[in-house]
Coordinates of C-alpha atoms and ligand atoms in Angstrom, one line a residue:
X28 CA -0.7 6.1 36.4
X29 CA -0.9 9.5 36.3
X30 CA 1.9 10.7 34.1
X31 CA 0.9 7.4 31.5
X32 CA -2.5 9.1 31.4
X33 CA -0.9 12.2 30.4
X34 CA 1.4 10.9 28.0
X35 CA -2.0 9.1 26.3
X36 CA -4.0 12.3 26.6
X37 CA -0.8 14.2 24.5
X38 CA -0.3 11.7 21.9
X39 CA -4.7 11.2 21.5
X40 CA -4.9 14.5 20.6
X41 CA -2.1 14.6 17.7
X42 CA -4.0 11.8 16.7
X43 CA -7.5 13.8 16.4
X44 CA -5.4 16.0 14.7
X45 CA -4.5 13.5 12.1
X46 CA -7.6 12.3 11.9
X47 CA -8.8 15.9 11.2
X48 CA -6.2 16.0 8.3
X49 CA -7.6 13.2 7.0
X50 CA -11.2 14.3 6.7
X51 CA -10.4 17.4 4.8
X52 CA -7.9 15.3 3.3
X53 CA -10.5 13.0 2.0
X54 CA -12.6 15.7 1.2
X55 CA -9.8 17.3 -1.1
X56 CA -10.0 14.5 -3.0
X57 CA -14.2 13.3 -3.7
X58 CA -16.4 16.8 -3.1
X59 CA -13.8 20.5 -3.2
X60 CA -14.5 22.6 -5.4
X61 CA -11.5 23.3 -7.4
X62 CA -11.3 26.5 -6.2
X63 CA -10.8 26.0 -3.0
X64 CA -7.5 24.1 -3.0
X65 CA -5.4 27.3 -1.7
X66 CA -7.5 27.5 1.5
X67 CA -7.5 23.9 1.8
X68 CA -3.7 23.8 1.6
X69 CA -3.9 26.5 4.4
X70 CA -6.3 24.1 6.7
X71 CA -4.4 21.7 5.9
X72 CA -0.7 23.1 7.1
X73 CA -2.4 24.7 10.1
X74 CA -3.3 21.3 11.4
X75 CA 0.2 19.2 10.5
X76 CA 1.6 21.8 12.3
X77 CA 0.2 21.4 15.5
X78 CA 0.5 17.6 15.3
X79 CA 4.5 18.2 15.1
X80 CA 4.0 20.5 17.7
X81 CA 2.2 17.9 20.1
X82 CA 4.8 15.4 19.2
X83 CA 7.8 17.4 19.8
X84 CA 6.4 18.9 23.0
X85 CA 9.7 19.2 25.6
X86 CA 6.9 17.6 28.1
X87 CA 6.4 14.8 26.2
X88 CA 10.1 14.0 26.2
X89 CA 10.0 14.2 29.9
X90 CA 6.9 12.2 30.1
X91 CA 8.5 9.5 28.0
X92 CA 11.8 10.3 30.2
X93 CA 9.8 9.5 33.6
X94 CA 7.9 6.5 32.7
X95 CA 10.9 4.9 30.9
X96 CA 12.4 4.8 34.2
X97 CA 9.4 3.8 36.1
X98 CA 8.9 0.0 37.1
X99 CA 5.6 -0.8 34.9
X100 CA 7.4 0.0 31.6
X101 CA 9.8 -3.5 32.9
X102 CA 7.3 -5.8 31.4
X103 CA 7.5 -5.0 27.3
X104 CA 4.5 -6.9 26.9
X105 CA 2.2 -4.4 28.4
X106 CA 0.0 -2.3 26.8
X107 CA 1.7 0.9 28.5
X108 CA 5.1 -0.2 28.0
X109 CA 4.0 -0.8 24.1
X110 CA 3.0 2.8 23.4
X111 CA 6.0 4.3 25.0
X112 CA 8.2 2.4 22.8
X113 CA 6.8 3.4 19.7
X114 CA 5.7 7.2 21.1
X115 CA 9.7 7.1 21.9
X116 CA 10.3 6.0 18.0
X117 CA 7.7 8.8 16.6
X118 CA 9.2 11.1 19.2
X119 CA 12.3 10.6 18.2
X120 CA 12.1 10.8 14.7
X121 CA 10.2 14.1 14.7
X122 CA 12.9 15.7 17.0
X123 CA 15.6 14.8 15.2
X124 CA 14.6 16.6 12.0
X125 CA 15.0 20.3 12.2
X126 CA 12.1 22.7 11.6
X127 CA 13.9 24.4 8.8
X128 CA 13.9 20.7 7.1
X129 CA 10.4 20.0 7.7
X130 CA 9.0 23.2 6.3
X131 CA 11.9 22.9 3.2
X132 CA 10.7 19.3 2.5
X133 CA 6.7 20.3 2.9
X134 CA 7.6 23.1 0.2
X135 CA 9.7 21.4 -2.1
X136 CA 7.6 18.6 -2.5
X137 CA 4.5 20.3 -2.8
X138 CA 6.1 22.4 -5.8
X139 CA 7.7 19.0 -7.0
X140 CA 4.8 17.7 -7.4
X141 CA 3.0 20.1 -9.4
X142 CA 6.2 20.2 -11.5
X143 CA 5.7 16.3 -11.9
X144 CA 2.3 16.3 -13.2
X145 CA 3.1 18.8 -15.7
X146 CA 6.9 17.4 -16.8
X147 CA 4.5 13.7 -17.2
X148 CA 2.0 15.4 -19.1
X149 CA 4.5 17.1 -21.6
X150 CA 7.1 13.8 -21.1
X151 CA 9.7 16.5 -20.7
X152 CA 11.9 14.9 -17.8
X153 CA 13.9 17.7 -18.0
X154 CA 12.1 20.1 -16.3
X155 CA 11.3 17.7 -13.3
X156 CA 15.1 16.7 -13.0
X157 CA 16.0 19.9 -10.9
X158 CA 13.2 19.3 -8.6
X159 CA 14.0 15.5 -8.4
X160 CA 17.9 16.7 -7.2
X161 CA 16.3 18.8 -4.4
X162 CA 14.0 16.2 -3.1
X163 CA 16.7 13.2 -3.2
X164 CA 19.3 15.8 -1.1
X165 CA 16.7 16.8 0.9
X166 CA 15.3 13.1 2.0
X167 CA 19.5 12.1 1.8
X168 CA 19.7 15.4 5.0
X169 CA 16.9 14.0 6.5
X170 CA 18.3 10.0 6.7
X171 CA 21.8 12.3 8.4
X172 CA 19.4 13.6 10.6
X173 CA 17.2 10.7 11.3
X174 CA 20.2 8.5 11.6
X175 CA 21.0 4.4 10.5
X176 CA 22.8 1.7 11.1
X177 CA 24.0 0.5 7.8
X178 CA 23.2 3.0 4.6
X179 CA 21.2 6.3 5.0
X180 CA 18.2 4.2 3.3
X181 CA 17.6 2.2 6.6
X182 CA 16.6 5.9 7.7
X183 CA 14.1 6.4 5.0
X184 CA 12.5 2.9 4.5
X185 CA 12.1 2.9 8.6
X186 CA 9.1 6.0 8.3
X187 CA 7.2 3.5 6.4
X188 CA 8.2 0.0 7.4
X189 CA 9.4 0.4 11.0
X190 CA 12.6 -1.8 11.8
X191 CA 12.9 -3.0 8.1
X192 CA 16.3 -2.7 6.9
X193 CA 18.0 -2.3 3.5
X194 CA 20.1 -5.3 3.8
X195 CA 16.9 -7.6 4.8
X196 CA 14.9 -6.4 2.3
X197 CA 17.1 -6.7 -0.8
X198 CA 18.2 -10.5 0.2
X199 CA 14.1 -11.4 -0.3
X200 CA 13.7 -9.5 -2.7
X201 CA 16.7 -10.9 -4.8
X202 CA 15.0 -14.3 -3.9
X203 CA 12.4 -13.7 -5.5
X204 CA 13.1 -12.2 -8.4
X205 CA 15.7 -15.0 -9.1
X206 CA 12.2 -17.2 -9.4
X207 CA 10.2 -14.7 -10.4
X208 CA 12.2 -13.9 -13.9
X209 CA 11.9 -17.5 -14.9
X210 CA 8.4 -17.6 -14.2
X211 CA 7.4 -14.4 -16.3
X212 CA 9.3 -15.7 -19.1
X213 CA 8.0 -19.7 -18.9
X214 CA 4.4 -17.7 -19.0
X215 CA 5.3 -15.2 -22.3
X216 CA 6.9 -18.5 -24.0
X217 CA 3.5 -20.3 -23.6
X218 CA 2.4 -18.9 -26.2
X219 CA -1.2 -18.6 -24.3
X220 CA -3.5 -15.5 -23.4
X221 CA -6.8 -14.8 -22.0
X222 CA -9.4 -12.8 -23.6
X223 CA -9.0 -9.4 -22.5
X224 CA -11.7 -8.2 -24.5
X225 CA -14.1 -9.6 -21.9
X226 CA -13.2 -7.2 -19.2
X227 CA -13.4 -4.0 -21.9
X228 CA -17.3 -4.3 -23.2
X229 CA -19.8 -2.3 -21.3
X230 CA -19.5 -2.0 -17.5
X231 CA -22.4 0.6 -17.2
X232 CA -20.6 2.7 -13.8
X233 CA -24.1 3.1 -11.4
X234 CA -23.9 -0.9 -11.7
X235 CA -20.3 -1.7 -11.0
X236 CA -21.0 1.0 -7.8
X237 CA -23.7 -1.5 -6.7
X238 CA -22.0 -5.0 -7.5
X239 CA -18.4 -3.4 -5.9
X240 CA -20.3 -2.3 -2.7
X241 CA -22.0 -5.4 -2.9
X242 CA -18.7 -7.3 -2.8
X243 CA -17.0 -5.5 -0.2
X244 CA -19.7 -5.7 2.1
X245 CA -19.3 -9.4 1.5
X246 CA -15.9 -9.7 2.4
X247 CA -16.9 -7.8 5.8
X248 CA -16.1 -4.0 4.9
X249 CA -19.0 -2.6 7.5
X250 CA -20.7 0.3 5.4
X251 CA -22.2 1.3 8.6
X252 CA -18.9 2.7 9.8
X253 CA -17.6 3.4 6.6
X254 CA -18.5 4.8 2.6
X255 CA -17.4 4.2 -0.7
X256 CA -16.6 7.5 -2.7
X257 CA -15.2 8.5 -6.4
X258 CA -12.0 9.9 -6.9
X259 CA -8.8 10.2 -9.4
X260 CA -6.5 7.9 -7.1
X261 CA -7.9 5.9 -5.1
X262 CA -7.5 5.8 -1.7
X263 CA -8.5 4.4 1.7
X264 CA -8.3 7.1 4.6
X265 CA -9.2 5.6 8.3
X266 CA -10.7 8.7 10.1
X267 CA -11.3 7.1 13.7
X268 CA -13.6 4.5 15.4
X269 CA -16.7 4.3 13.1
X270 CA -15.4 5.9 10.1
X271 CA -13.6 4.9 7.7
X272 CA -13.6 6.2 3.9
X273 CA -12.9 3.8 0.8
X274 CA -13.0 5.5 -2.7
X275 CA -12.0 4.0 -6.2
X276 CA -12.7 5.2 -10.0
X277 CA -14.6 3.5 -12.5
X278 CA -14.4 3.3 -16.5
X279 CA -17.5 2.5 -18.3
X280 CA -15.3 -0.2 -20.8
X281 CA -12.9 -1.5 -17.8
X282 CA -14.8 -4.2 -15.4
X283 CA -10.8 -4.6 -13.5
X284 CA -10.2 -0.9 -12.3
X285 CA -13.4 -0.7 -10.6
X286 CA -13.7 -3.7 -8.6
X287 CA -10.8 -4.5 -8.2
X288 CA -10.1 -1.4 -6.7
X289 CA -12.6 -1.6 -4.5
X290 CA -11.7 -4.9 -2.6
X291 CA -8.3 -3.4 -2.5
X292 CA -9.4 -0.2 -0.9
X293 CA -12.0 -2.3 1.5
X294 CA -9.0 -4.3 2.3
X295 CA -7.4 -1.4 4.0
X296 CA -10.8 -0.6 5.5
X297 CA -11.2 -4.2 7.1
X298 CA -7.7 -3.6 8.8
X299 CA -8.4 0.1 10.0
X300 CA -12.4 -1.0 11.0
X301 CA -10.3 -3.8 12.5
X302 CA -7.9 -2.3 14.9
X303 CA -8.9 -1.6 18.3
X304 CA -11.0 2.0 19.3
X305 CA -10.1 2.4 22.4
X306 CA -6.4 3.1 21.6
X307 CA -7.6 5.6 19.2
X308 CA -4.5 7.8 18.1
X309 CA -2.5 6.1 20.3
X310 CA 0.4 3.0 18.8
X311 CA -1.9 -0.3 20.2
X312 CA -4.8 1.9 18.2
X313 CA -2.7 2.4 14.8
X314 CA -1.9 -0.1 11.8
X315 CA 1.4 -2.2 12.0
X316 CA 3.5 -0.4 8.8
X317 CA 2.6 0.2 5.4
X318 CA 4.0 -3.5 4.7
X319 CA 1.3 -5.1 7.2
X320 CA -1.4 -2.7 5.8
X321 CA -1.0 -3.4 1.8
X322 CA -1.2 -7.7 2.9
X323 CA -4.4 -6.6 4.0
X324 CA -5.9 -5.3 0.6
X325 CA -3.3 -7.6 -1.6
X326 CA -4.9 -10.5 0.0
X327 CA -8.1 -9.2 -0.3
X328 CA -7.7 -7.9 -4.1
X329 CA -5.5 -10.9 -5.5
X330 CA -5.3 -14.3 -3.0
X331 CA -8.8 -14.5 -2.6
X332 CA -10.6 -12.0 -5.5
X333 CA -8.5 -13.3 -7.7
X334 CA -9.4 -16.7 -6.9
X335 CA -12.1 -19.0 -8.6
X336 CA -13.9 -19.8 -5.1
X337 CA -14.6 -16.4 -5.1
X338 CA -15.7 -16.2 -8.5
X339 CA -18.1 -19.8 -8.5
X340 CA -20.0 -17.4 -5.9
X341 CA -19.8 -14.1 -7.6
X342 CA -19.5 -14.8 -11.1
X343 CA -23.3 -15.9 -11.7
X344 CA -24.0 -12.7 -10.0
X345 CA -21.8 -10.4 -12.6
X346 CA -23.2 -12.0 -15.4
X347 CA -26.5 -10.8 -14.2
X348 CA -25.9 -7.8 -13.3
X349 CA -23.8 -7.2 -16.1
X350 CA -25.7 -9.4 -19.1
X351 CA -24.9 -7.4 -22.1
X352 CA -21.5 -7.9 -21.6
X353 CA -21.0 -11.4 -20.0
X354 CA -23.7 -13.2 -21.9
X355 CA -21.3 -15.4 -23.7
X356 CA -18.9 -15.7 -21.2
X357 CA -17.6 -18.8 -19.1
X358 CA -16.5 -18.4 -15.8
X359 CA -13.1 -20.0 -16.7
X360 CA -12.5 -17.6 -19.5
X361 CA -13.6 -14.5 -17.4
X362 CA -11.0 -16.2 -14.4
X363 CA -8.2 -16.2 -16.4
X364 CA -8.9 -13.1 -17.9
X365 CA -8.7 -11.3 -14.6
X366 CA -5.6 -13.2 -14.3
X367 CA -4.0 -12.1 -16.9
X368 CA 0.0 -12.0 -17.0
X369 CA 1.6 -9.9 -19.4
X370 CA 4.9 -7.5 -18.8
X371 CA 3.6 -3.6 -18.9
X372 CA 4.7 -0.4 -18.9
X373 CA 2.9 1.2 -15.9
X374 CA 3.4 -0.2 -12.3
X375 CA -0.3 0.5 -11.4
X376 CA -1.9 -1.7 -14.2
X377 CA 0.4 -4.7 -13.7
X378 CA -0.6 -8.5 -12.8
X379 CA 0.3 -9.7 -9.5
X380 CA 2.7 -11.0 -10.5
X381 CA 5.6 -8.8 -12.6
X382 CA 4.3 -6.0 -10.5
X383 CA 6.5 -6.9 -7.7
X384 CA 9.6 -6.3 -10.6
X385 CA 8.7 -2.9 -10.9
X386 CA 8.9 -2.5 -7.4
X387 CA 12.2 -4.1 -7.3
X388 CA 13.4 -2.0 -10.1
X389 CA 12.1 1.3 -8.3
X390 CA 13.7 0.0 -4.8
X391 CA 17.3 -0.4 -6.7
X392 CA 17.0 3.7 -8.6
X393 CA 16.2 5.1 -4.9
X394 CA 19.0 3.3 -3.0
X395 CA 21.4 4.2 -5.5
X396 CA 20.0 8.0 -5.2
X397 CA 20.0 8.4 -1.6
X398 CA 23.8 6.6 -1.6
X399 CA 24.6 9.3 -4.2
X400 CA 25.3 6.9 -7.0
X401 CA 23.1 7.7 -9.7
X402 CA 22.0 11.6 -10.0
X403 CA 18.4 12.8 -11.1
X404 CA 20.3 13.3 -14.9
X405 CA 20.9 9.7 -14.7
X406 CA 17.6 8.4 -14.2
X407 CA 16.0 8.0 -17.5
X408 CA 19.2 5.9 -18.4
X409 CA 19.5 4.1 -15.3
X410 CA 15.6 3.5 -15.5
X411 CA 15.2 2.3 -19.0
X412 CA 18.3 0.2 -19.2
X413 CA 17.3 -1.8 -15.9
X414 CA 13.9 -2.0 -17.4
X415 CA 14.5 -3.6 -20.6
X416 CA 16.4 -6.2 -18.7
X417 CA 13.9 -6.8 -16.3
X418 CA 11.0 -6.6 -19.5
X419 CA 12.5 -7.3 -22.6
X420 CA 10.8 -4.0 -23.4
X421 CA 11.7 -0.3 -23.4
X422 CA 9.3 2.5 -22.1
X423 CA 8.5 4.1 -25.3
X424 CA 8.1 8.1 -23.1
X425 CA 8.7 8.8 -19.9
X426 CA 5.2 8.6 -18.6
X427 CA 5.6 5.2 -19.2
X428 CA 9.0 4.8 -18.1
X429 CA 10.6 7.2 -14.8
X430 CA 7.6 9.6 -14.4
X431 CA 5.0 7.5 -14.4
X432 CA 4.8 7.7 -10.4
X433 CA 3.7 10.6 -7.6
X434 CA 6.4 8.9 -4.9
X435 CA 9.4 11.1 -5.5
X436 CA 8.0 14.1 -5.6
X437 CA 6.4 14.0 -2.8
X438 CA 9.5 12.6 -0.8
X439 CA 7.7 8.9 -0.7
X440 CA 11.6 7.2 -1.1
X441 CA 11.4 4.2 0.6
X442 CA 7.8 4.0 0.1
X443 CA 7.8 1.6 -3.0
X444 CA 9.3 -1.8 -1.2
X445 CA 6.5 -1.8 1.0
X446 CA 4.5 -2.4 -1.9
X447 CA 6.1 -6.1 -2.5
X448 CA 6.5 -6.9 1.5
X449 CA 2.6 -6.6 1.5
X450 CA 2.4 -9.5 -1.2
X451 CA 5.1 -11.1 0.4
X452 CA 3.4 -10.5 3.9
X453 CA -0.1 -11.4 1.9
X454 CA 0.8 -14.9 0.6
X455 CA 2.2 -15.9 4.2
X456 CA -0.7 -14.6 5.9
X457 CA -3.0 -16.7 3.2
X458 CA -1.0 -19.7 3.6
X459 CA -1.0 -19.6 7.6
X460 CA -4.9 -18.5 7.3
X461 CA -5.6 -21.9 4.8
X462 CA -4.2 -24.5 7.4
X463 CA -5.7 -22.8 10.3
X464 CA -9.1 -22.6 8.5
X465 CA -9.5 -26.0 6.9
X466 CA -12.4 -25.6 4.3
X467 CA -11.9 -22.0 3.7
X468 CA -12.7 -22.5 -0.4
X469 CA -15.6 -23.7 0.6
X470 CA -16.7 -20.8 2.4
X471 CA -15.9 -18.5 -0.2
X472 CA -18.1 -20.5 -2.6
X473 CA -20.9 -20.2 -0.2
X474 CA -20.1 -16.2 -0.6
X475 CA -18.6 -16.4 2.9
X476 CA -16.1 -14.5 4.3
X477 CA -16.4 -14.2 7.8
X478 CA -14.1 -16.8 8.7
X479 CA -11.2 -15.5 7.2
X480 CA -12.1 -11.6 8.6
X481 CA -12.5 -12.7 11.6
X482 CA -8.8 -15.0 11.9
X483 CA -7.6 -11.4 10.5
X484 CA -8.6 -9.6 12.9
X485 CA -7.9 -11.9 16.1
X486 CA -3.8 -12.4 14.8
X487 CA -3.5 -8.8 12.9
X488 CA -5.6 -6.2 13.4
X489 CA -6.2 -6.1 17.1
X490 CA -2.8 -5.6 18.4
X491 CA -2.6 -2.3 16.5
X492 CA 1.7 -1.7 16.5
X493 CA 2.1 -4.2 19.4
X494 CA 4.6 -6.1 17.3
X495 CA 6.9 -4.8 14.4
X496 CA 5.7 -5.5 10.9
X497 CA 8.8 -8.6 11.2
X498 CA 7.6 -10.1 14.7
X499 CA 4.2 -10.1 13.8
X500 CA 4.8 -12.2 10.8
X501 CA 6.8 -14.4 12.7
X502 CA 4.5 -14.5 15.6
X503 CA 1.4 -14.8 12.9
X504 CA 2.9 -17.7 10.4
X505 CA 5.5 -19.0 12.4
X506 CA 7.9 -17.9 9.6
X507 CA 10.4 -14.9 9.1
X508 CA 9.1 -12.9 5.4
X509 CA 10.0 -15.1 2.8
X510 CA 9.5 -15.0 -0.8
X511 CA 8.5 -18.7 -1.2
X512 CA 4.7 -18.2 0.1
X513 CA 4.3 -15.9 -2.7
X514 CA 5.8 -17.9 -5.1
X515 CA 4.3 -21.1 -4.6
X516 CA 1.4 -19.8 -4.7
X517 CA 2.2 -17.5 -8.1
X518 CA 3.2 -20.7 -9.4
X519 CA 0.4 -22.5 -8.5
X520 CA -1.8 -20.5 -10.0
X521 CA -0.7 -19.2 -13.2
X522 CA 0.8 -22.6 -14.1
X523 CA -2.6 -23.9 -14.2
X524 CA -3.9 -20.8 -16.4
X525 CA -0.5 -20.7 -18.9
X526 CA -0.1 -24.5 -18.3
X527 CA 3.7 -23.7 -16.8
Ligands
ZN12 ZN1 -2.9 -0.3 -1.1

């Protein structure tokens, strides 16, 4: 098929594009020289630009035009008619915002965000809250442009989570917050905590490099395709076939941001070493949605290195590695120390468990931006009122309260719920993965993981974007995304620690 070849040829080289953003990308963030973030912002726009180019080629629309009306594209199934309906969604989406928009947003946010790092570092929301108001009417033009069904947030939360909507989302996540309050409080009225000094003694950094790498490699991150890198926020950035590049950040007197990091970020890197090469840059060759990709590193991070099958196998191995400070240490006291369940301040250092409130908190502010209820002013109101009643406690500056995030000023809105749909997403997959797989525990006591990596990457990772983040749960667990998988298993687990 002649013009599907061409169409493929098009959309492959956009994608080496990409993937050529995301190697200079990648190197922005481990090895630049400081100095040489102007030119790299040059590099950098030079190659977006041709990628929108490629994508909003008038050919490609007549490509997509032709084979849309040609006979193979009947069965939806196939593997051609799969790429033109989600090159037609991409397509679409690209068109539809002007030029003028593009460029405005690219600006703005890149200024925003600059703004941001300085307004956090001063806690002086003020000067971020006239750059906040130009984002939130710039991404509320774009969700006119891009269109919706229901509320112009359906426009934004579709980028990220393709054929999510508002009104789906919310009902979950209203589930599971009505069990989820409960819980947190049940846990903070037991009265019981772990030791937390355990995981803040001496973690010398050369050896948590070699027992992290050690780990992921374990879990089936293949470091012959892939490295492991040190950066300020972490990241996991799938190049192409045979690449992929996980980095995290140590602390010399924090054992949790290291490692923990580290299965998260190789749980990205199992899902992009996972999907199939020979789609490269094409939709069959490209990850579900943001949703689908965090289940892979929340399940990784939390449902299974969480877990105390995984630690019976690697917790005789820490407290080798790591004698000086694990020499007096049980295995249950170091499990439920890296269980620990406490409300916070700061989304990125929460349990497993409240951090899906501070999603839910974020997803509530940005719907009530983009429907112009609440302006920028209003935020630090709107955010610490909601908090406290989601908390019991109020953000004592606004590093730990509304500014404590990058999303909004870069234009993320929409971005957070995909956050919580991955733990959603995760439990389900975990739960559908446990009675396909009887035994599993007993696996990961052996220190194997192969099972499990391989059941992900037969029902997940293989069919690239064949099915929407919602079908392929369906398909996967039989189940629509519920918040009961998550819970059960929340509940399961910290009852046992809190004795809840
Ligand atoms: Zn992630």
């Amino acid at each position: 098929m002649q013009t599907y070849d061409d169409l493929v040829g098009r959309v492959r080289e956009r994608g080496l594009l990409e993937s050529i953003g995301s190697v200079l990308g990648w190197d922005e963030r481990t090895h630049m020289p400081p100095c040489g973030s102007a030119h790299r912002a040059e590099q950098m726009a030079l190659v977006a630009r041709l990628g929108h180019e490629k994508l909003t080629d008038p050919k490609l629309k007549e490509l997509l035009a032709d084979l849309e009306a040609s006979p193979p594209m009947q069965d939806a199934a196939s593997e051609p008619a799969v790429n033109v309906r989600e090159i037609r969604r991409l397509h679409d989406r690209a068109a539809k915002i002007p030029p003028r928009l593009v460029e405005e947003l690219a600006r703005t946010t890149t200024r925003a965000q600059q703004v941001w790092q300085q307004a956090r570092h001063d806690n002086d929301f003020t000067a971020f809250q006239p750059w906040l108001d130009k984002v939130v009417a710039l991404k509320r033009e774009e969700a006119q442009a891009v269109g919706y069904r229901d509320v112009p947030y359906d426009a934004l939360l579709d980028e990220y989570e393709p054929g999510a909507t508002t009104t789906e989302v919310t009902k979950v996540f209203a589930e599971l917050r009505a069990e989820l309050t409960p819980l947190v409080a049940a846990i903070a009225a037991s009265g019981k905590c772990p030791r937390r000094d355990i995981l803040e003694r001496d973690y010398p950094v050369d050896r948590q490099a070699l027992f992290g790498e050690a780990a992921a490699a374990a879990i089936g991150f293949d470091f012959a395709a892939g490295r492991l890198d040190v950066t300020a926020h972490p990241f996991c950035s799938g190049i192409g076939p045979g690449d992929c590049r996980l980095t995290t950040r140590y602390h010399p007197r924090d054992f949790r941001q290291g490692f923990f990091g580290i299965l998260h970020e190789a749980g990205h890197g199992i899902y992009e070493q996972g999907l199939p090469g020979a789609h490269f840059g094409t939709p069959l060759g490209s990850a579900a949605s943001l949703g689908i990709h965090e289940s892979q590193s929340r399940l990784w991070e939390n449902q299974v290195g969480r877990g105390r099958a995984f630690w019976e196998h690697f917790f005789p191995r820490a407290r080798q590695v790591f004698a000086a400070a694990l020499r007096d240490t049980s295995l249950d006291d170091f499990l439920f120390a890296v269980n620990d369940l406490q409300p916070s301040y700061i989304r990125v250092e929460a349990d497993e468990a409240t951090y899906n409130l501070h999603i839910i908190l974020r997803f509530e502010l940005e719907q009530a931006l983009v429907a112009g209820d609440l302006q920028a002013a209003d935020v630090p109101t709107a955010w610490n009122e909601k908090f406290h009643a989601m908390f019991h406690l109020m953000p004592p500056d606004f590093a730990r309260g509304c500014l404590q995030d990058i999303h909004w000023s870069m234009g993320g809105i929409g971005y957070f719920p995909t956050y919580t749909l991955g733990n959603l997403y995760a439990a389900q997959f975990m739960d559908r993965a446990r009675a396909d797989l009887p035994g599993l525990e007993d696996d990961f006591r052996r220190g194997d993981f192969a099972r499990l990596k391989t059941w992900l990457n037969d029902r997940i990772h293989r069919h690239g974007q064949r099915f929407r983040a919602r079908d392929l749960c369906q398909r996967v667990t039989g189940a629509a995304p519920s918040h009961q998988p998550l819970i059960r298993y929340l509940r399961g687990k910290f009852g046992e620690f809190y004795g809840v």
